[in-house]
Coordinates of C-alpha atoms in Angstrom, one line a residue:
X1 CA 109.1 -10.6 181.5
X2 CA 107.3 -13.2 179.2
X3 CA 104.1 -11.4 179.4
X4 CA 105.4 -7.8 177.3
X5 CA 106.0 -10.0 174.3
X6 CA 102.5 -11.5 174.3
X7 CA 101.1 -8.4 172.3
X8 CA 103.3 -8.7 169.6
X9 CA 102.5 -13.0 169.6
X10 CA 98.8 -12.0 169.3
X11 CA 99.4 -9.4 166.9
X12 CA 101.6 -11.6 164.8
X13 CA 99.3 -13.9 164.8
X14 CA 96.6 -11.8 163.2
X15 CA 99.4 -10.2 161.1
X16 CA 100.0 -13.8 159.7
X17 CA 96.3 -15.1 159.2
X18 CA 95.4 -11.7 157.5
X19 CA 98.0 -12.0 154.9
X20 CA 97.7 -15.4 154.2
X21 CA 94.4 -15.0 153.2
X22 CA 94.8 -11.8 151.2
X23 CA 97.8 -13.5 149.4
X24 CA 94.6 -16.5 148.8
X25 CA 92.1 -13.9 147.7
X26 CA 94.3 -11.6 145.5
X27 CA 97.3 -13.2 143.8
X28 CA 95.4 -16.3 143.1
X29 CA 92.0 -14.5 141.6
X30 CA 93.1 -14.6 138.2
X31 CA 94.0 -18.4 138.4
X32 CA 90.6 -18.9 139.9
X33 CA 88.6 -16.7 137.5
X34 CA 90.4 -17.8 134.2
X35 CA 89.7 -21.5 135.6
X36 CA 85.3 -20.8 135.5
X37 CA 85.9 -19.2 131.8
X38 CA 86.6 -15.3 132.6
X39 CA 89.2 -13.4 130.6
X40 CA 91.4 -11.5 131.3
X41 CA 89.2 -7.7 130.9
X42 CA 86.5 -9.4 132.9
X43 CA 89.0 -10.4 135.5
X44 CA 89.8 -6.8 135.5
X45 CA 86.3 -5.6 135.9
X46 CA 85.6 -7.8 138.7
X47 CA 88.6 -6.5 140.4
X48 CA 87.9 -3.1 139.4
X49 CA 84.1 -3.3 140.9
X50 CA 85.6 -4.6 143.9
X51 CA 88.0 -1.9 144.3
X52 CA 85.1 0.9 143.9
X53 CA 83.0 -0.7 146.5
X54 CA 85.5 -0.9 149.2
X55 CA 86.9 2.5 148.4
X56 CA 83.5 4.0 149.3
X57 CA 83.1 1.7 152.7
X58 CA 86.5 2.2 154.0
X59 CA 85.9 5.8 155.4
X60 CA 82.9 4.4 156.0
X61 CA 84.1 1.8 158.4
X62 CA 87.0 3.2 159.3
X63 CA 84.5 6.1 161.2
X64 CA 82.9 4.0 162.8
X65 CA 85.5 2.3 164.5
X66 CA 86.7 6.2 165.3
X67 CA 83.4 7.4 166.9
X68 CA 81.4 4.1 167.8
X69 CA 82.0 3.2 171.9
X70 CA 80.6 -0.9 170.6
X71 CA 82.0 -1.3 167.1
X72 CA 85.5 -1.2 167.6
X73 CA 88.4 -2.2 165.4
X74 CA 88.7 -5.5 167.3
X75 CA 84.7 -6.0 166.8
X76 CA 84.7 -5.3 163.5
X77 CA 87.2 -7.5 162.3
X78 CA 85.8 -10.5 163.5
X79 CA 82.4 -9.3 161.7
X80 CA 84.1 -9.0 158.5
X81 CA 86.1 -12.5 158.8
X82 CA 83.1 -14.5 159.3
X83 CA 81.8 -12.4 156.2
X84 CA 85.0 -13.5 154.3
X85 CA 84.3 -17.1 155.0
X86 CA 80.7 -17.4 154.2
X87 CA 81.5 -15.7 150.6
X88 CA 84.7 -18.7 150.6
X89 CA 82.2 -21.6 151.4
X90 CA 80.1 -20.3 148.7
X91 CA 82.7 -21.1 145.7
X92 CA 82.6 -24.2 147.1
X93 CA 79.0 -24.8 146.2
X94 CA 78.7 -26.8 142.7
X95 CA 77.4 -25.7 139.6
X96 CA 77.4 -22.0 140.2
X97 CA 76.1 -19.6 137.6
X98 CA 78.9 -17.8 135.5
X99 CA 77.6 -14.5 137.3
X100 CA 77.9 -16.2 140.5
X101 CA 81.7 -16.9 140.5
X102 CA 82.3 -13.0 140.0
X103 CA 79.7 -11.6 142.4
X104 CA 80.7 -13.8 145.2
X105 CA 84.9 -13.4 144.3
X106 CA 84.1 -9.5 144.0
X107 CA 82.5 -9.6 147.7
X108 CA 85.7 -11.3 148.9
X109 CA 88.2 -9.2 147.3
X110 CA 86.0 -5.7 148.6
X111 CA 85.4 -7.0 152.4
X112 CA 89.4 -8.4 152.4
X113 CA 90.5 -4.6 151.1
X114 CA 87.8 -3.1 153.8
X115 CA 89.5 -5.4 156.4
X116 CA 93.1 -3.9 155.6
X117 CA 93.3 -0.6 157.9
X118 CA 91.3 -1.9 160.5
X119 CA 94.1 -4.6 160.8
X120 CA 96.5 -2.1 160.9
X121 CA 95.0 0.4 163.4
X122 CA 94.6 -2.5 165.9
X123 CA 98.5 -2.6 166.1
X124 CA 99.3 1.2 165.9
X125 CA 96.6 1.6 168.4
X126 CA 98.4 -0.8 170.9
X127 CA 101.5 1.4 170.4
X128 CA 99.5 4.4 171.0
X129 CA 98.4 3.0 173.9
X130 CA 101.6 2.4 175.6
X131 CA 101.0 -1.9 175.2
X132 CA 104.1 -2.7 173.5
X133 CA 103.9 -4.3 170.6
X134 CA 106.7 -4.6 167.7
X135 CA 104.8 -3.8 164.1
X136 CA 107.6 -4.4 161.9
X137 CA 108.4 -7.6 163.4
X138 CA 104.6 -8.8 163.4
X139 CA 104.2 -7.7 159.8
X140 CA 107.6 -9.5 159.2
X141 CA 105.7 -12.9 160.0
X142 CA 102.7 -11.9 157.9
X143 CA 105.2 -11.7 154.8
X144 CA 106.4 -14.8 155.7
X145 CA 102.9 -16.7 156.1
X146 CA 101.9 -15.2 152.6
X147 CA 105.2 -16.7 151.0
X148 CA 104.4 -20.0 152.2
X149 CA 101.0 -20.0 151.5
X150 CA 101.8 -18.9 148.1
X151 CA 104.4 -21.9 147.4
X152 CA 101.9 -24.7 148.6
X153 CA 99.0 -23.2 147.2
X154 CA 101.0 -22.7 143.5
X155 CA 102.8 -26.4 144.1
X156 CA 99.2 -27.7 144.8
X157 CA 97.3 -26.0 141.4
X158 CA 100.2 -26.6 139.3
X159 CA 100.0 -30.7 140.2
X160 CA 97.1 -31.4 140.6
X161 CA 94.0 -30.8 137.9
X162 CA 91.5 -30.4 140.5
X163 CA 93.4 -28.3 142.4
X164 CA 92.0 -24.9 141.8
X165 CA 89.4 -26.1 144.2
X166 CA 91.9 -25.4 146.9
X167 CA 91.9 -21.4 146.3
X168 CA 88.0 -21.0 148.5
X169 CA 89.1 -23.9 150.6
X170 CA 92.4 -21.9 152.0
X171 CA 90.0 -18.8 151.8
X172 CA 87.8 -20.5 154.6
X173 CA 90.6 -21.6 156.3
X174 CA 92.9 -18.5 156.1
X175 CA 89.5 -16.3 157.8
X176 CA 89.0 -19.1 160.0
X177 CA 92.5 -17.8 161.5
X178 CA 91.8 -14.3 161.3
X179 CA 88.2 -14.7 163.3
X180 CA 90.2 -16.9 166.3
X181 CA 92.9 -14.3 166.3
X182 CA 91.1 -11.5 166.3
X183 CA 88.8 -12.7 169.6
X184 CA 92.2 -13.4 171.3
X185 CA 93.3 -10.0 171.0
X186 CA 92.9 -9.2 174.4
X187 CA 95.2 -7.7 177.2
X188 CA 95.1 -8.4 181.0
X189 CA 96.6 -4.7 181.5
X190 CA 93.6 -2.9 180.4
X191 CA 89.8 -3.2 181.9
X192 CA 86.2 -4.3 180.9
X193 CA 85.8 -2.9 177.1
X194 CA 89.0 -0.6 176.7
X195 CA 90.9 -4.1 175.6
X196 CA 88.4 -3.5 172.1
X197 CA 91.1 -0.3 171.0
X198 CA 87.9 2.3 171.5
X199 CA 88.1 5.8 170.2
X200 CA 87.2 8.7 171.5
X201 CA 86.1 12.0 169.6
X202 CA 84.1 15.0 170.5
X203 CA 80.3 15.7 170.2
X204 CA 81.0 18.3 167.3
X205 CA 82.5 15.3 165.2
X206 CA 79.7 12.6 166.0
X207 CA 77.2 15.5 165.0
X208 CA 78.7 15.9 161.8
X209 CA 77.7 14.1 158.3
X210 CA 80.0 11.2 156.9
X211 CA 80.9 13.9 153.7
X212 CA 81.6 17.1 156.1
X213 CA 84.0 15.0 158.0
X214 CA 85.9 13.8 155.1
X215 CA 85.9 17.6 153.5
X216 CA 87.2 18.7 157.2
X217 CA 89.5 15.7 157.0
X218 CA 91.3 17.3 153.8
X219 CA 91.3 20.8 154.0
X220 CA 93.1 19.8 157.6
X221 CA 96.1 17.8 155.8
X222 CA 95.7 18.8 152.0
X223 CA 99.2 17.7 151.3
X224 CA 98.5 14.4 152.6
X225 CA 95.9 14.3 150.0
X226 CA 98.0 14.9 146.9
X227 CA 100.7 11.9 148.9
X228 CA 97.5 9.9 148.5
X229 CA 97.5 10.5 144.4
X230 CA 101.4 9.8 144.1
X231 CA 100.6 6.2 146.2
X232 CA 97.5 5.6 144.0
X233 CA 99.9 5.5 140.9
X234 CA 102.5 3.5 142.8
X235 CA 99.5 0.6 143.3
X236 CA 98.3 0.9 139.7
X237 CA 101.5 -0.3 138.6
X238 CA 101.9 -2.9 141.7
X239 CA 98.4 -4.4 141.0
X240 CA 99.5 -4.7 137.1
X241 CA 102.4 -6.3 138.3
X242 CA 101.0 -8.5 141.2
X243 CA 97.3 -9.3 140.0
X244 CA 98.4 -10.6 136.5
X245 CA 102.0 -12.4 137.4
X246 CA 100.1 -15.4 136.3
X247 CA 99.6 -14.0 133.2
X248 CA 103.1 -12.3 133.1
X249 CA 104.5 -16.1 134.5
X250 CA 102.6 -17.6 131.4
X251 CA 104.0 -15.4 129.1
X252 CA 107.5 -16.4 130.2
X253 CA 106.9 -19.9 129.6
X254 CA 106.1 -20.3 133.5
X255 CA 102.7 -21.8 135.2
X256 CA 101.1 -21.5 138.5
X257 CA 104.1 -23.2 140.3
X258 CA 106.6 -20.2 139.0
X259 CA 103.6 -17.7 139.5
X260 CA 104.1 -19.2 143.5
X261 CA 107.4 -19.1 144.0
X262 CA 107.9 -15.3 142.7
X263 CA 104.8 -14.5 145.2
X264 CA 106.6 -16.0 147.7
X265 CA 110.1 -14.8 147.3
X266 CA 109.0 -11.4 146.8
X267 CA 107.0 -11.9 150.2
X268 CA 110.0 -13.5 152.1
X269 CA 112.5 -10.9 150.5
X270 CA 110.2 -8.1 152.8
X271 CA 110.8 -9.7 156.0
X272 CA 114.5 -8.2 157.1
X273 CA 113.1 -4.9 156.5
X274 CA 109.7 -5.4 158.2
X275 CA 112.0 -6.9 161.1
X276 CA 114.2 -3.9 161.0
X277 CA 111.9 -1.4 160.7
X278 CA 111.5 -0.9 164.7
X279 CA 114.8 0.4 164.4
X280 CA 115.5 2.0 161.1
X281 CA 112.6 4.4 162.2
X282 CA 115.0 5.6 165.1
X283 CA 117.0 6.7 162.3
X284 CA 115.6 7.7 159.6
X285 CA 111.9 9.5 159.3
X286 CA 109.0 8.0 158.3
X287 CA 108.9 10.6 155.8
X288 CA 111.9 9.4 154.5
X289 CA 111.2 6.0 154.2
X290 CA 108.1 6.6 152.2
X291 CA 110.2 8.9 149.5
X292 CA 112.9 5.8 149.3
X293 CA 109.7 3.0 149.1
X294 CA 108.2 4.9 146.2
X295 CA 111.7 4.8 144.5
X296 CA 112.0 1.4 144.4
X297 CA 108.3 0.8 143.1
X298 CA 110.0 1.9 139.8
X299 CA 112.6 -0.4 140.3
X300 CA 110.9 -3.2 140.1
X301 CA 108.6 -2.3 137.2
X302 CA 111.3 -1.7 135.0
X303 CA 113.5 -4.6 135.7
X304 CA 110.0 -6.5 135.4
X305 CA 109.8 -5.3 132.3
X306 CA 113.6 -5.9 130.9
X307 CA 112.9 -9.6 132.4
X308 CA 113.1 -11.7 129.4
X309 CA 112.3 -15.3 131.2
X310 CA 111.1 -16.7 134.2
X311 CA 114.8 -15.8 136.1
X312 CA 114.0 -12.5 135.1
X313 CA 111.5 -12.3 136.7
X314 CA 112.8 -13.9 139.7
X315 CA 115.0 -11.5 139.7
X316 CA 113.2 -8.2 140.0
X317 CA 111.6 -9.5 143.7
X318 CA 114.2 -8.2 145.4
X319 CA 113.1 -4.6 144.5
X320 CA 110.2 -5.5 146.7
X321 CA 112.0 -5.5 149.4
X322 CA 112.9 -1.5 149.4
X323 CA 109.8 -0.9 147.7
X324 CA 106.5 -2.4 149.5
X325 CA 108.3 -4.1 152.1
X326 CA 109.3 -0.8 153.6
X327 CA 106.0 0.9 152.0
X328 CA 103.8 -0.8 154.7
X329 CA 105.2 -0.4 157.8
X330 CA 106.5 3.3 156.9
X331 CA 103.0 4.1 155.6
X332 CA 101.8 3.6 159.2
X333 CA 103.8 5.2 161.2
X334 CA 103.9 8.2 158.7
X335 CA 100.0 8.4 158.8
X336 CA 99.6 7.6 162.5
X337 CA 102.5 10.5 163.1
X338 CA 100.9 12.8 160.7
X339 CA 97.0 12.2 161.7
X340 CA 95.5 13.5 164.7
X341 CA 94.3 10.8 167.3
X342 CA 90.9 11.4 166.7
X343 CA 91.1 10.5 163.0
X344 CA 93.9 7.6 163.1
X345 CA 91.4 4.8 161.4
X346 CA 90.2 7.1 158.8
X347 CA 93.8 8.1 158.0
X348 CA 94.7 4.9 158.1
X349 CA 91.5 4.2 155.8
X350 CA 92.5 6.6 153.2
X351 CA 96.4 5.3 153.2
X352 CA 94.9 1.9 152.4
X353 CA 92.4 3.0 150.0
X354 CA 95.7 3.7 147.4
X355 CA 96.0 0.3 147.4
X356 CA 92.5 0.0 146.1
X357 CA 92.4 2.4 143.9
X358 CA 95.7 1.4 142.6
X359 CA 93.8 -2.1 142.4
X360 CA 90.5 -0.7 140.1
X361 CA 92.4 0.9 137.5
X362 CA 95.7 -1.4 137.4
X363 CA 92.9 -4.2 137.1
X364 CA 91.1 -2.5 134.2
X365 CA 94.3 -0.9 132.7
X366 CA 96.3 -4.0 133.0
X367 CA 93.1 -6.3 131.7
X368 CA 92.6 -4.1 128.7
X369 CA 96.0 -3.7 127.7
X370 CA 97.1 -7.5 128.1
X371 CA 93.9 -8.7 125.9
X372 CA 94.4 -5.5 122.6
X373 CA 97.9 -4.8 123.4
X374 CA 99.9 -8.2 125.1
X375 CA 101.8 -8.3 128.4
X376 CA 104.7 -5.9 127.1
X377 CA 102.9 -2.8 126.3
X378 CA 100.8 -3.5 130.5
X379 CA 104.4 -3.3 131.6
X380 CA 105.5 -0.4 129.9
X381 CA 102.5 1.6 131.0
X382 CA 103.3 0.0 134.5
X383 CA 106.1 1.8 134.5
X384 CA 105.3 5.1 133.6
X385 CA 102.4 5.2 135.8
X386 CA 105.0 4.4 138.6
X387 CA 107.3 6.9 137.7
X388 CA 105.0 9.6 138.0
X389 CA 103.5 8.6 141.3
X390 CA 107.4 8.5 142.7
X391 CA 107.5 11.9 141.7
X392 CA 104.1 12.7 143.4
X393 CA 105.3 11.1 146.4
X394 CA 109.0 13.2 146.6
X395 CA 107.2 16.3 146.6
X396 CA 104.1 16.2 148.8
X397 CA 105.2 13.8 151.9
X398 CA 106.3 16.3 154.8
X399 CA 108.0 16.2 158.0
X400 CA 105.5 15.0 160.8
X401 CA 105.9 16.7 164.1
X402 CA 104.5 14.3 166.2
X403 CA 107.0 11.5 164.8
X404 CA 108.8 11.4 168.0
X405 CA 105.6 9.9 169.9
X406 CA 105.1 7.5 167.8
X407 CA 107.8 5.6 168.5
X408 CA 109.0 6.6 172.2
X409 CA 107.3 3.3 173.1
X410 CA 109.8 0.9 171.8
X411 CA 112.5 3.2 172.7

């Protein structure tokens, strides 16, 4: 009886490392950069760069754990952690060049945004497969591991001078966790190499060109990509929000402690959704879900922006909760309903590329408008962005009609 909650231990697990680190890599890269002399635009640019580069590899990636029998999600994972911890070790290395500290953060913050579907089609792949594994629930603990790790590392920075130094040493550490997790990902039900999550597609496919695919992949489901744009907007304004809370926390009269413990709440505040997502989704549609996440996007952009102090700002975390707290796990299940099998990573790909768009032009938006304009005019155009990609969102997400599959397995 033990053994059928081992998957969802493992997958926790990774769940957990992955989102501390990306908790590390992102919401503590402005505390890093301003720290070796960057301002705020050339934090954005860095970001931004980042955000290009791993927009054009996710498909990229993403195909080739669809069609390759030997690079498989599980496989490629582990590649990209130890490539995460090679560019953390070298931050550690002293007197960098200026250039340095931006080439070698921008190679982290790419590979951690290539690494972010992958993660999630090794869990929705486990479902697929009948090996029954809870998402919500493992997700739930990666919430809670990236609250945590935002409190200590914020507690740390704010006390001590040298403690900046602790962002690439968490880095190494956090991808340490992934790589372990990652190689224990394996399942005594299945045999030899089927425990990697393989996928299988036909000859016509594998004959095909990377940029016929992705043209075949959107005439297929050209709603899905206009549900794309309205998510893109969503992240522009969530990037502003979450890539410059330092800045916004500064503004406020707060530091790198208060910058932690909104992180952290905001994080912690997901959980009861993320556990309760297994069976909301019994309920309610996927489809659904994603119109009510995009809502509350909004939500929390404008009571960021009415936040006149630190409480303030405290107090607009909760929004996360309804907004990405039930974005990520509906997301999923929406594009994994929606997709056909043979294309779940690159689905999955393109869901998570939003995020990355949202990240390259609420980087450079937010940078600009926070160095010519100051922190209230980034929020304001935060929020309009957001309330246009809630609209988006409303009117091109449709009813999937494979939804019922997706979730017989926890049934």
């Amino acid at each position: 009886m033990a053994d059928r909650y081992i998957p969802t231990i493992k997958y926790s697990w990774l769940q957990g490392s992955f989102w501390m680190s990306f908790c590390i890599v992102f919401n503590y890269a402005s505390v890093f950069l301003l720290s070796r002399g960057y301002s705020n635009s050339q934090i954005g640019i860095v970001i931004a760069v980042a955000g290009v580069i791993s927009t054009l590899l996710q498909p990229i990636v993403a195909g080739l754990a669809d069609r390759s029998r030997r690079l498989t999600l599980r496989t490629l994972v582990m590649i990209l952690a130890v490539c995460m911890l090679a560019g953390g070790a070298a931050l550690l290395l002293d007197g960098l060049h200026f250039f340095c500290y931006a080439l070698f953060y921008g190679i982290l913050l790419a590979t951690l945004q290539i690494l972010t579907p992958l993660i999630n089609a090794m869990g929705m792949e486990c479902m697929n497969r009948g090996i029954p594994v809870n998402f919500g629930l493992a997700r739930g603990i990666g919430s809670i591991s990236y609250a945590v790790i935002s409190f200590l590392a914020g507690t740390y920075i704010e006390r001590f001078s040298t403690g900046v130094i602790v962002i690439p040493l968490l880095i190494v550490f956090c991808y340490l966790m992934v790589f372990v997790a990652a190689g224990c990902f394996l399942f005594r039900t299945e045999r030899g190499e089927s425990h990697e999550m393989e996928h299988h597609t036909d000859e016509n496919k594998l004959n095909c060109t990377e940029t016929e695919r992705e043209s075949s992949f959107f005439r297929t489901y050209k709603r899905f990509f206009v549900l794309l744009t309205g998510i893109s907007l969503l992240f522009i304004c969530h990037n502003m929000l979450n890539n410059y809370l330092f800045q916004i926390m500064t503004y406020h009269k707060g530091g790198s402690r208060e910058m932690g413990i909104a992180s952290g709440l905001s994080a912690v505040l997901e959980l009861p959704i993320m556990i309760a997502f297994s069976f909301m989704i019994r309920k309610f549609s996927s489809r659904n879900l994603l119109r009510v996440s995009g809502v509350f996007f909004t939500v929390k952009a404008f009571l960021t922006l009415l936040a006149g102090n630190v409480m303030g700002i405290y107090l607009a975390q909760p929004a996360q909760m309804l907004g990405f707290g039930l974005f990520v796990p509906a997301s999923v299940y929406y594009t994994n309903a929606l997709i056909r099998p043979s294309d779940h990573a690159r689905g999955q790909a393109f869901m998570t590329a939003t995020n990355t768009i949202g990240s390259v032009f609420g980087s450079l938006l937010g940078g600009f408008l926070m160095d010519q304009k100051g922190i209230p005019a980034m929020l304001a155009a935060a929020l309009g962005v957001s309330a246009a990609g809630t609209i988006l969102v409303f009117i091109s997400a449709q009813r999937c009609e494979n939804e019922g599959n997706t979730t017989s397995h926890r049934k």
